[in-house]
Amino acid sequence: MKRSWPIRHLFGYLAVVIAAVGMAVLAGWTRFADRIDNDAYDFLFGLYPPKDWKPESAVVAVDEQTLREYGGMRQIRGILAEALTAIQTAHPKVVALDVILADSGDPAEDAKLEAAMGNTPDLILPCDRVPSGWENPLPQFRRHAVAVGHIHADEDALDNVSRKIQLEMIAGGERRWALSLAAFQYARGGPPILESPDDIEVGGIRIPAARRNGERPMLIRFPQSAPVLSVAELKRDPSLAATLHGKTVFLGITALTAARDRLRTPLRQAIPGVEIHRDAFETMAQNTFLTPASDLLTMSVCLTMALTAGAIFWFRGGWSAYVMTALLLTAGHLIPALLFRNGVVFPYFTSVSAAWLPAVGAGTYRYFTVRRQLRRAESDRARYRQAIHFVTHEMRTPLTAIQGSSELMTRYKLNDDKRQQMSLMIHSESKRLARMIQTFLDVERLSEGQMELKRDLFSVKDVVSACLERVGPIADRKQIVIHCGELTSLVLTGDRELMEYAVYNLLTNAVKYSAAGTEVWVSAVPSGAQVRIAVKDQGMGMDAKELRSIFQKFYRTKKAEDSGEAGTGIGLSIVEQIVKEHGGRMDVASQPAKGSTFTIVLPCHAEAPLDEAPASKRV
C-alpha cells in the first residue's frame, strides 16, 4: 500500500516508536512491573502445570502425629535415628536430612543418631547461612555425610512467595551448594558439578542457573501434589519402606508446632521447607526447567512488536490499522503464555508494555499528524476564500472603470479625443489590474516561502510620490487635503511594487475612513539606520482593543462597518506581511474620534541626493 505520509515525517515517527519501546523496557524494571510479572507467573504456573512424572524422590516427614507418639521435639534425635534405620532397609540412593544438628543433645541420643548416620551411605546433611557464616552440623555427624548442602529457601520480597532456590550461596568466604543439588549430584553417582556463567551441568543435565552476585537462582517446578510418608506411618507399617527403594529420600520436620517454615508456592499452597527441597530436586531430576528469557530475546521481542506497531500506522490507516493493532496487542498478551508453555519465562509487563506503548505512540503521532494536515488543508481553503474576497474587493475599482469606459465607447459616438482618453483609461486600469494580481500572488508566495523577495534598490521618495499621485483624485472627490512633509531620499532594498502597494493602501484607507473636508499628513523621515513612513489622518480612530486586531485578515472595526465603506479587512494584513518581508514593522497610534497614524518602519541604505519636497501640498 502506498505510504500516506511524506518521508520527512519518518525520523520523528521512528523517534516516537523507539522512545515508546524504551519506556516499555524501563517500566519493566520497576517494582510495580515485578508485582504484575509475579501474578502473571503464578497464573501461568497453574494454567500449565508440569506433566505427570515418575517421582525419583520421596519425603519422610516428622509430622504432628509423629511428635505425639514419640513424646515431642525432645525426642527428635531418637526419631531421626529410627527413621534413618527404617529408611536404610529400603536401600535408597541418597538420604538428605533437613534438620540442622548444630547443638549437642543427650549423649545417648547423639550416639544413637550418629550410629544410624554411620550406617546410611550417601547421606547429605544440611547447613544454613547466618550472619557470621555457616551454621554447620556437629563434627561427629558431619563426618558421616558425603556432602553438606544449604537449606536456604528464597521468598520474594514483594509477596513472600517461593518460586526459586539458590543453587549456590557464599557466606564467610565459603561456598555451599543447595541441599537439593547435592542430593541430585549423588543420586547421579557423584559426578563433578561443571560450572559456567550461565548454567551448571551435573551428569549430563544442564541446569539453567546463571550466576548473579555470587548466587545461582533456579526456578522450581512445583507439582500439583506429591505424597508424603510420615515417620509414624513407617513405624506402624515397616512394609511402607519398600516405596523408598532406589529413591532420594528427604527427611525433615513438617509439624507446624516444631518448624514454622511454611512457604507459599505459585500454586498458593503453603508447604514445609523439606518439600521445597524435594520439589527442587525433582525439577532437576525430571529436566523440567523454567528458563528466564534472556535480555537479547526480551529486547528482540520488544523491538519486533514496536516496529510492527510503527509499520501498521505508517503503511495503514482507518479500520484496517486498528484491527491489525488489536491483533498486535493480543499477541503482546499471549507471547508470555506461549513461551511459558515451552519453558521460557518472559516478563509479562514488558511484553504488554512493548505492544501497547508503541501502538499508542504511533497511533497518537498519526492522529496529530493527520490533524495537522487537516488544519493545513483548512488553512489552504481559507486562504483560497481570502483570495476570492481580495479579488472581489480590490479589483472592483479598475474593473468598474474598464467596464464603464467600454460601455461609453460602445453606446455613444465619441469624438476622437474622448475615445482616445477612454482607451488610455482602459489601458491604464488594465495594467493596474494586472499589477494588483501580481502583487497579491507575490505576497502569497512570499508568505508560503515559495519565492524570494526581490533585492532591487529604490528611493523612498519615489515610492511615496508615486502613491500620492495615484491617491490624489480620490482625495479630491472628498475635498481632503493631503499635506506632504519631508520625503527623504534614503534607499530601500526590496520589491518596489510591493512597497508601493503597502504605502498606497495606507493612503487610500486614510482618505476612505476620514470625513470630507479633513486633512491627511504624509512623511518619510530617517531615524538612525531606519526610515519611518507615516500616514496620519483625522478619521474615526480606534480604541486599544481594536488596535490589537487591526492586522488580522478580514477584521473590520465596528465604526468602519457602520461607515458603509466597502472593504474586506484584508488590505492591512497584506501591508503588514509586505513590511515584515522587508525586515520592518508596523507601528499604529490611534484614539477614537481623533484619527490614526500608521507608520512603516524599515531598514534603509545610503541616502541619494535629496530634493526638498514642499512643506504642504494640495493633491
CSV table of N, CA, C and O in Angstrom, one decimal, residues 58-62 76-85 87 92 94-102 110 113-114 116-118 120-128 135-138 141-142 144-152 177-180 182-183 231 248-254 261 273-275 277-278:
chain,number,residue,atom,x,y,z
A,58,ALA,N,11.3,-38.9,47.5
A,58,ALA,CA,10.2,-39.1,48.5
A,58,ALA,C,10.5,-38.3,49.7
A,58,ALA,O,11.7,-38.0,50.0
A,59,VAL,N,9.4,-37.9,50.4
A,59,VAL,CA,9.6,-37.2,51.7
A,59,VAL,C,9.1,-38.0,52.8
A,59,VAL,O,8.0,-38.6,52.8
A,60,VAL,N,10.0,-38.2,53.8
A,60,VAL,CA,9.7,-38.8,55.1
A,60,VAL,C,9.6,-37.7,56.1
A,60,VAL,O,10.6,-37.1,56.4
A,61,ALA,N,8.4,-37.5,56.7
A,61,ALA,CA,8.1,-36.4,57.5
A,61,ALA,C,8.0,-36.7,59.0
A,61,ALA,O,7.4,-37.7,59.3
A,62,VAL,N,8.5,-35.8,59.8
A,62,VAL,CA,8.3,-35.8,61.2
A,62,VAL,C,7.1,-34.8,61.4
A,62,VAL,O,7.2,-33.6,61.5
A,76,ILE,N,13.7,-35.6,69.2
A,76,ILE,CA,13.9,-35.5,67.8
A,76,ILE,C,15.0,-36.3,67.3
A,76,ILE,O,15.0,-36.9,66.2
A,77,ARG,N,16.1,-36.4,68.1
A,77,ARG,CA,17.3,-37.2,67.6
A,77,ARG,C,17.0,-38.7,67.6
A,77,ARG,O,17.5,-39.4,66.7
A,78,GLY,N,16.2,-39.1,68.6
A,78,GLY,CA,15.9,-40.5,68.6
A,78,GLY,C,14.9,-40.8,67.4
A,78,GLY,O,15.0,-41.9,66.8
A,79,ILE,N,14.0,-39.9,67.1
A,79,ILE,CA,13.1,-40.0,66.0
A,79,ILE,C,13.9,-40.1,64.7
A,79,ILE,O,13.6,-41.0,63.8
A,80,LEU,N,14.8,-39.2,64.5
A,80,LEU,CA,15.6,-39.3,63.3
A,80,LEU,C,16.4,-40.5,63.1
A,80,LEU,O,16.6,-41.1,62.0
A,81,ALA,N,17.0,-41.0,64.3
A,81,ALA,CA,17.8,-42.3,64.3
A,81,ALA,C,16.9,-43.4,63.8
A,81,ALA,O,17.3,-44.2,62.9
A,82,GLU,N,15.7,-43.6,64.4
A,82,GLU,CA,14.8,-44.7,64.0
A,82,GLU,C,14.4,-44.5,62.5
A,82,GLU,O,14.3,-45.5,61.8
A,83,ALA,N,14.1,-43.3,62.1
A,83,ALA,CA,13.7,-43.0,60.7
A,83,ALA,C,14.8,-43.4,59.8
A,83,ALA,O,14.6,-44.1,58.7
A,84,LEU,N,16.1,-43.0,60.1
A,84,LEU,CA,17.2,-43.4,59.2
A,84,LEU,C,17.4,-44.9,59.1
A,84,LEU,O,17.7,-45.5,58.0
A,85,THR,N,17.2,-45.6,60.2
A,85,THR,CA,17.3,-47.0,60.2
A,85,THR,C,16.2,-47.7,59.4
A,85,THR,O,16.5,-48.6,58.6
A,87,ILE,N,14.5,-46.3,56.9
A,87,ILE,CA,14.8,-45.9,55.5
A,87,ILE,C,15.9,-46.7,54.9
A,87,ILE,O,15.8,-47.2,53.7
A,92,PRO,N,17.7,-46.8,49.7
A,92,PRO,CA,17.5,-45.6,48.8
A,92,PRO,C,18.9,-45.2,48.2
A,92,PRO,O,19.9,-45.7,48.6
A,94,VAL,N,20.0,-41.9,47.9
A,94,VAL,CA,20.5,-40.8,48.7
A,94,VAL,C,19.5,-40.5,49.8
A,94,VAL,O,18.3,-40.6,49.6
A,95,VAL,N,20.0,-40.1,51.0
A,95,VAL,CA,19.2,-39.6,52.0
A,95,VAL,C,19.7,-38.2,52.4
A,95,VAL,O,20.8,-38.0,52.7
A,96,ALA,N,18.7,-37.2,52.2
A,96,ALA,CA,19.1,-35.8,52.6
A,96,ALA,C,18.3,-35.4,53.8
A,96,ALA,O,17.0,-35.5,53.8
A,97,LEU,N,19.0,-35.1,54.8
A,97,LEU,CA,18.4,-34.7,56.1
A,97,LEU,C,18.2,-33.2,56.1
A,97,LEU,O,19.1,-32.4,55.9
A,98,ASP,N,17.0,-32.7,56.5
A,98,ASP,CA,16.6,-31.3,56.6
A,98,ASP,C,16.4,-30.9,58.0
A,98,ASP,O,15.5,-30.1,58.3
A,99,VAL,N,17.3,-31.3,58.9
A,99,VAL,CA,17.3,-30.9,60.3
A,99,VAL,C,18.7,-30.5,60.6
A,99,VAL,O,19.6,-31.4,60.6
A,100,ILE,N,19.0,-29.2,61.0
A,100,ILE,CA,20.4,-28.8,61.3
A,100,ILE,C,20.7,-29.3,62.7
A,100,ILE,O,20.0,-29.0,63.7
A,101,LEU,N,21.7,-30.1,62.9
A,101,LEU,CA,22.2,-30.6,64.2
A,101,LEU,C,23.4,-29.9,64.6
A,101,LEU,O,24.5,-30.5,64.7
A,102,ALA,N,23.3,-28.6,64.9
A,102,ALA,CA,24.4,-27.8,65.3
A,102,ALA,C,24.7,-27.8,66.8
A,102,ALA,O,25.8,-27.4,67.2
A,110,ASP,N,22.5,-38.7,70.9
A,110,ASP,CA,23.5,-38.3,69.9
A,110,ASP,C,24.3,-39.6,69.4
A,110,ASP,O,24.5,-39.7,68.2
A,113,LEU,N,22.0,-41.5,67.1
A,113,LEU,CA,21.8,-40.9,65.8
A,113,LEU,C,23.1,-41.0,65.0
A,113,LEU,O,23.0,-41.3,63.8
A,114,GLU,N,24.2,-40.9,65.6
A,114,GLU,CA,25.5,-41.0,64.9
A,114,GLU,C,25.6,-42.4,64.3
A,114,GLU,O,26.1,-42.6,63.2
A,116,ALA,N,23.2,-44.4,63.5
A,116,ALA,CA,22.3,-44.5,62.3
A,116,ALA,C,22.9,-43.8,61.1
A,116,ALA,O,22.7,-44.3,60.0
A,117,MET,N,23.5,-42.7,61.3
A,117,MET,CA,24.1,-42.0,60.2
A,117,MET,C,25.3,-42.8,59.6
A,117,MET,O,25.5,-42.8,58.4
A,118,GLY,N,26.0,-43.4,60.5
A,118,GLY,CA,27.2,-44.2,60.0
A,118,GLY,C,26.7,-45.4,59.1
A,118,GLY,O,27.5,-45.8,58.3
A,120,THR,N,24.2,-45.2,57.1
A,120,THR,CA,23.5,-44.6,55.9
A,120,THR,C,24.4,-44.1,54.9
A,120,THR,O,25.1,-43.1,55.1
A,121,PRO,N,24.6,-44.8,53.8
A,121,PRO,CA,25.5,-44.4,52.8
A,121,PRO,C,24.9,-43.2,52.0
A,121,PRO,O,23.7,-43.0,52.0
A,122,ASP,N,25.8,-42.3,51.4
A,122,ASP,CA,25.3,-41.2,50.6
A,122,ASP,C,24.4,-40.3,51.4
A,122,ASP,O,23.3,-40.0,51.0
A,123,LEU,N,24.8,-39.9,52.6
A,123,LEU,CA,24.0,-39.1,53.5
A,123,LEU,C,24.4,-37.6,53.2
A,123,LEU,O,25.5,-37.3,53.2
A,124,ILE,N,23.4,-36.8,53.0
A,124,ILE,CA,23.6,-35.3,52.8
A,124,ILE,C,23.0,-34.6,54.1
A,124,ILE,O,21.9,-34.8,54.4
A,125,LEU,N,23.9,-33.8,54.7
A,125,LEU,CA,23.4,-33.1,55.9
A,125,LEU,C,23.2,-31.6,55.5
A,125,LEU,O,23.9,-31.1,54.6
A,126,PRO,N,22.4,-30.9,56.3
A,126,PRO,CA,22.1,-29.5,56.0
A,126,PRO,C,22.9,-28.5,56.7
A,126,PRO,O,23.5,-28.8,57.8
A,127,CYS,N,23.0,-27.3,56.2
A,127,CYS,CA,23.5,-26.1,56.9
A,127,CYS,C,22.7,-24.9,56.5
A,127,CYS,O,22.0,-25.0,55.5
A,128,ASP,N,22.9,-23.9,57.2
A,128,ASP,CA,22.2,-22.6,57.0
A,128,ASP,C,23.1,-21.4,57.1
A,128,ASP,O,24.0,-21.4,57.9
A,135,GLU,N,26.0,-22.1,59.6
A,135,GLU,CA,25.7,-22.9,60.8
A,135,GLU,C,25.7,-24.4,60.3
A,135,GLU,O,24.9,-24.8,59.6
A,136,ASN,N,26.7,-25.1,60.8
A,136,ASN,CA,27.0,-26.5,60.3
A,136,ASN,C,26.6,-27.5,61.3
A,136,ASN,O,26.5,-27.2,62.5
A,137,PRO,N,26.4,-28.7,60.9
A,137,PRO,CA,26.1,-29.8,61.9
A,137,PRO,C,27.4,-30.1,62.7
A,137,PRO,O,28.5,-29.8,62.3
A,138,LEU,N,27.2,-30.7,63.8
A,138,LEU,CA,28.3,-31.1,64.7
A,138,LEU,C,29.3,-32.0,63.9
A,138,LEU,O,28.9,-32.8,63.1
A,141,PHE,N,28.6,-35.7,63.5
A,141,PHE,CA,27.6,-36.0,62.5
A,141,PHE,C,28.1,-35.8,61.1
A,141,PHE,O,27.9,-36.6,60.2
A,142,ARG,N,28.8,-34.7,60.9
A,142,ARG,CA,29.3,-34.2,59.6
A,142,ARG,C,30.2,-35.2,59.0
A,142,ARG,O,30.2,-35.4,57.8
A,144,HIS,N,30.0,-38.3,58.8
A,144,HIS,CA,29.3,-39.4,58.2
A,144,HIS,C,28.6,-39.0,56.8
A,144,HIS,O,28.0,-39.8,56.2
A,145,ALA,N,28.7,-37.7,56.5
A,145,ALA,CA,28.0,-37.2,55.3
A,145,ALA,C,28.9,-37.1,54.1
A,145,ALA,O,30.1,-36.7,54.3
A,146,VAL,N,28.4,-37.4,52.9
A,146,VAL,CA,29.2,-37.2,51.7
A,146,VAL,C,29.2,-35.8,51.3
A,146,VAL,O,30.1,-35.3,50.5
A,147,ALA,N,28.3,-35.0,51.8
A,147,ALA,CA,28.2,-33.5,51.4
A,147,ALA,C,27.3,-32.8,52.4
A,147,ALA,O,26.5,-33.4,53.1
A,148,VAL,N,27.5,-31.5,52.4
A,148,VAL,CA,26.7,-30.6,53.3
A,148,VAL,C,26.1,-29.6,52.3
A,148,VAL,O,26.8,-28.9,51.6
A,149,GLY,N,24.8,-29.5,52.3
A,149,GLY,CA,24.1,-28.5,51.4
A,149,GLY,C,23.3,-27.5,52.2
A,149,GLY,O,22.7,-27.9,53.3
A,150,HIS,N,23.2,-26.3,51.7
A,150,HIS,CA,22.4,-25.3,52.4
A,150,HIS,C,20.9,-25.5,52.2
A,150,HIS,O,20.5,-26.0,51.2
A,151,ILE,N,20.1,-25.1,53.2
A,151,ILE,CA,18.7,-25.3,53.1
A,151,ILE,C,18.0,-23.9,53.1
A,151,ILE,O,16.8,-23.8,53.4
A,152,HIS,N,18.7,-22.9,52.6
A,152,HIS,CA,18.1,-21.6,52.5
A,152,HIS,C,17.1,-21.6,51.3
A,152,HIS,O,17.4,-22.0,50.2
A,177,TRP,N,26.7,-25.6,48.0
A,177,TRP,CA,25.6,-25.9,47.0
A,177,TRP,C,24.3,-26.1,47.8
A,177,TRP,O,24.3,-26.4,49.0
A,178,ALA,N,23.2,-26.1,47.1
A,178,ALA,CA,21.9,-26.3,47.8
A,178,ALA,C,21.8,-27.8,48.1
A,178,ALA,O,22.4,-28.7,47.5
A,179,LEU,N,21.0,-28.1,49.2
A,179,LEU,CA,20.8,-29.5,49.6
A,179,LEU,C,20.2,-30.3,48.5
A,179,LEU,O,20.6,-31.4,48.3
A,180,SER,N,19.3,-29.7,47.7
A,180,SER,CA,18.7,-30.5,46.6
A,180,SER,C,19.7,-30.7,45.5
A,180,SER,O,19.7,-31.8,44.9
A,182,ALA,N,23.0,-31.0,45.9
A,182,ALA,CA,23.9,-32.0,46.4
A,182,ALA,C,23.3,-33.4,46.3
A,182,ALA,O,24.0,-34.4,46.0
A,183,ALA,N,22.0,-33.5,46.7
A,183,ALA,CA,21.3,-34.8,46.6
A,183,ALA,C,21.2,-35.2,45.2
A,183,ALA,O,21.4,-36.4,44.9
A,231,VAL,N,7.0,-40.5,59.6
A,231,VAL,CA,7.7,-41.5,60.4
A,231,VAL,C,6.8,-42.4,61.2
A,231,VAL,O,7.1,-43.6,61.4
A,248,THR,N,15.6,-41.0,46.2
A,248,THR,CA,16.3,-40.0,47.0
A,248,THR,C,15.3,-39.6,48.1
A,248,THR,O,14.2,-39.1,47.7
A,249,VAL,N,15.6,-39.8,49.3
A,249,VAL,CA,14.7,-39.5,50.4
A,249,VAL,C,15.1,-38.3,51.1
A,249,VAL,O,16.3,-38.1,51.5
A,250,PHE,N,14.1,-37.4,51.3
A,250,PHE,CA,14.3,-36.1,52.1
A,250,PHE,C,13.6,-36.3,53.4
A,250,PHE,O,12.4,-36.5,53.5
A,251,LEU,N,14.4,-36.3,54.5
A,251,LEU,CA,13.9,-36.5,55.8
A,251,LEU,C,13.9,-35.1,56.5
A,251,LEU,O,14.9,-34.5,56.7
A,252,GLY,N,12.7,-34.7,57.0
A,252,GLY,CA,12.6,-33.4,57.7
A,252,GLY,C,11.4,-33.3,58.5
A,252,GLY,O,10.5,-34.1,58.5
A,253,ILE,N,11.3,-32.1,59.2
A,253,ILE,CA,10.2,-31.8,60.1
A,253,ILE,C,9.1,-31.1,59.3
A,253,ILE,O,9.4,-30.1,58.7
A,254,THR,N,7.9,-31.6,59.4
A,254,THR,CA,6.7,-30.9,58.7
A,254,THR,C,5.7,-30.4,59.8
A,254,THR,O,4.8,-29.7,59.4
A,261,ASP,N,8.4,-23.2,59.1
A,261,ASP,CA,9.0,-22.9,57.8
A,261,ASP,C,8.0,-23.1,56.7
A,261,ASP,O,8.4,-23.6,55.6
A,273,GLY,N,9.5,-26.6,54.3
A,273,GLY,CA,10.8,-26.4,53.6
A,273,GLY,C,11.3,-27.7,53.0
A,273,GLY,O,11.9,-27.7,51.9
A,274,VAL,N,11.1,-28.9,53.7
A,274,VAL,CA,11.7,-30.1,53.2
A,274,VAL,C,11.0,-30.5,51.9
A,274,VAL,O,11.6,-31.1,51.0
A,275,GLU,N,9.7,-30.1,51.7
A,275,GLU,CA,9.1,-30.4,50.4
A,275,GLU,C,9.6,-29.4,49.3
A,275,GLU,O,9.6,-29.8,48.1
A,277,HIS,N,12.7,-28.5,49.0
A,277,HIS,CA,13.9,-29.1,48.6
A,277,HIS,C,13.6,-30.3,47.7
A,277,HIS,O,14.3,-30.6,46.7
A,278,ARG,N,12.6,-31.1,48.1
A,278,ARG,CA,12.2,-32.2,47.3
A,278,ARG,C,11.8,-31.8,45.9
A,278,ARG,O,12.2,-32.4,44.9
